Amino acid sequence: MSSSPHRPRPRPGDLIEIFRIGYEHWAIYVEDDCVVHLAPPSEEFKAGSIMSVFSSRALVKYSRLEDVLHGCSWKVNNKLDGTYLPLPVDKIIQRTKKMINKIVQYSLIDGNCEHFVNDLRYGVSRSQQVGHLGSAMASGSALLGSFASKRCTRGRP
């Protein structure tokens, strides 16, 4: 993994946000340019694909960061450090390594990759992405309702 002058090199326990088309994938940096992240338990869906969100289980994988990126951009994002106190780094790494190769329950709403890494770093399973998804769905529903209402009244006095 090349570290550009604009991007700080990740430290053990840092959360890595990977920008995929339509969503963010999350991993936790462990050591030697390697991360732990959630992936589909089979090759049914390619790891990191948007279709993988439909699986109800995930495999905890230890991978090189470059292999997880699939050409996407990324950044260190410990955004909840101001809200929650991170666990000690040695405890984060110990907890993270203990999870490698385990199959875990996966849910887009209450058990996704962001929940997973936040639980490892802070001891709190939380996803802000889900809140944004709910807002986007509500906005989309309102927009569709607006179109439907206009469509229904078109041609009426």
Coordinates of C-alpha atoms in Angstrom, one line a residue:
M1 CA 0.0 0.0 0.0
S2 CA 1.5 3.3 -0.9
S3 CA 1.0 6.1 1.5
S4 CA 0.7 9.4 -0.3
P5 CA 1.9 12.7 1.2
H6 CA -1.8 13.8 1.6
R7 CA -2.9 10.7 3.5
P8 CA -1.6 9.6 6.8
R9 CA -0.5 6.0 7.1
P10 CA -3.1 4.0 9.1
R11 CA -2.2 2.9 12.6
P12 CA -3.3 -0.3 14.2
G13 CA -7.0 0.1 15.3
D14 CA -7.8 2.8 12.8
L15 CA -11.1 2.5 10.9
I16 CA -10.7 2.6 7.1
E17 CA -13.7 3.9 5.1
I18 CA -13.7 2.6 1.5
F19 CA -15.8 4.5 -1.0
R20 CA -17.7 2.1 -3.2
I21 CA -20.4 3.2 -5.8
G22 CA -23.5 3.8 -3.7
Y23 CA -22.2 2.9 -0.3
E24 CA -19.1 2.8 1.9
H25 CA -17.3 -0.4 3.0
W26 CA -15.5 -0.4 6.3
A27 CA -12.4 -2.2 7.6
I28 CA -10.2 -2.0 10.6
Y29 CA -6.4 -1.6 10.1
V30 CA -4.4 -4.3 12.0
E31 CA -0.8 -4.4 10.8
D32 CA 1.6 -4.5 7.8
D33 CA -0.9 -3.0 5.4
C34 CA -3.5 -5.5 6.4
V35 CA -7.1 -5.0 7.5
V36 CA -9.9 -7.1 8.9
H37 CA -13.3 -6.7 7.3
L38 CA -16.6 -8.4 6.5
A39 CA -17.0 -10.3 3.3
P40 CA -19.7 -12.7 1.9
P41 CA -19.1 -16.2 3.2
S42 CA -19.1 -17.7 -0.4
E43 CA -18.3 -16.6 -3.9
E44 CA -22.0 -16.1 -4.5
F45 CA -21.4 -12.4 -4.3
K46 CA -18.0 -10.8 -4.8
A47 CA -16.6 -9.3 -1.6
G48 CA -17.3 -5.6 -1.5
S49 CA -20.0 -5.7 -4.1
I50 CA -23.3 -4.0 -3.5
M51 CA -25.1 -7.4 -3.9
S52 CA -23.2 -8.7 -0.8
V53 CA -25.6 -6.7 1.4
F54 CA -28.3 -9.2 0.6
S55 CA -26.5 -12.0 2.5
S56 CA -27.5 -12.7 6.1
R57 CA -24.1 -14.0 7.0
A58 CA -20.6 -12.6 6.6
L59 CA -17.0 -14.0 6.9
V60 CA -14.5 -12.0 8.9
K61 CA -11.5 -11.8 6.7
Y62 CA -7.9 -10.7 7.1
S63 CA -6.7 -9.1 3.8
R64 CA -4.2 -6.7 2.4
L65 CA -5.8 -3.3 2.2
E66 CA -5.0 -3.1 -1.6
D67 CA -6.9 -6.3 -2.2
V68 CA -10.0 -4.9 -0.4
L69 CA -10.0 -1.6 -2.2
H70 CA -10.8 -2.9 -5.7
G71 CA -9.5 0.4 -7.1
C72 CA -11.7 2.5 -4.8
S73 CA -10.5 5.5 -2.8
W74 CA -10.3 5.3 1.0
K75 CA -9.4 7.3 4.1
V76 CA -8.8 6.7 7.8
N77 CA -12.0 7.7 9.5
N78 CA -12.2 7.4 13.3
K79 CA -15.2 9.7 13.2
L80 CA -16.7 8.5 16.5
D81 CA -13.6 9.3 18.5
G82 CA -15.3 12.5 19.7
T83 CA -18.4 10.6 20.8
Y84 CA -16.9 7.4 22.2
L85 CA -13.6 6.6 23.8
P86 CA -11.7 4.1 21.7
L87 CA -10.6 0.9 23.5
P88 CA -6.8 0.5 24.1
V89 CA -5.1 -0.4 20.8
D90 CA -3.8 -3.7 22.1
K91 CA -7.4 -4.7 23.1
I92 CA -8.8 -3.5 19.7
I93 CA -6.2 -5.7 17.9
Q94 CA -6.7 -8.7 20.2
R95 CA -10.5 -8.5 19.8
T96 CA -10.1 -8.0 16.0
K97 CA -7.7 -11.0 15.5
K98 CA -10.0 -13.2 17.6
M99 CA -12.8 -12.7 15.0
I100 CA -10.7 -13.6 11.9
N101 CA -12.3 -16.5 9.8
K102 CA -15.5 -16.5 11.9
I103 CA -18.9 -16.4 10.3
V104 CA -21.1 -13.7 11.8
Q105 CA -24.7 -12.6 11.3
Y106 CA -25.0 -9.8 8.8
S107 CA -27.8 -7.3 8.5
L108 CA -27.8 -4.1 6.4
I109 CA -29.8 -2.4 9.2
D110 CA -28.3 -3.5 12.4
G111 CA -25.2 -5.6 11.7
N112 CA -23.2 -4.3 8.7
C113 CA -19.5 -3.7 8.2
E114 CA -19.7 -0.3 9.9
H115 CA -21.4 -1.7 13.0
F116 CA -18.7 -4.4 13.0
V117 CA -15.6 -2.1 13.0
N118 CA -17.2 0.4 15.4
D119 CA -17.9 -2.5 17.9
L120 CA -14.2 -3.6 17.6
R121 CA -12.8 0.0 18.1
Y122 CA -15.3 1.4 20.6
G123 CA -17.2 -1.5 22.0
V124 CA -20.3 0.1 20.5
S125 CA -22.1 -1.4 17.5
R126 CA -23.2 1.7 15.5
S127 CA -23.6 2.7 11.9
Q128 CA -24.2 6.3 10.7
Q129 CA -24.6 4.9 7.1
V130 CA -27.9 3.3 8.2
G131 CA -29.3 6.6 9.4
H132 CA -28.3 8.2 6.1
L133 CA -30.0 5.3 4.2
G134 CA -33.2 5.8 6.2
S135 CA -33.2 9.6 5.4
A136 CA -32.5 8.8 1.7
M137 CA -35.3 6.3 1.6
A138 CA -37.7 8.7 3.3
S139 CA -36.7 11.5 0.8
G140 CA -37.1 9.1 -2.1
S141 CA -40.5 8.0 -0.9
A142 CA -41.6 11.6 -0.5
L143 CA -40.3 12.4 -4.0
L144 CA -42.1 9.4 -5.5
G145 CA -45.3 10.4 -3.7
S146 CA -45.0 13.8 -5.2
F147 CA -44.6 12.4 -8.7
A148 CA -47.5 10.0 -8.2
S149 CA -49.7 12.8 -6.9
K150 CA -48.8 15.0 -9.9
R151 CA -49.4 12.1 -12.3
C152 CA -52.8 11.3 -10.8
T153 CA -54.0 15.0 -11.0
R154 CA -52.6 15.6 -14.5
G155 CA -55.5 16.4 -16.9
R156 CA -57.9 17.2 -14.1
P157 CA -59.3 20.7 -13.6

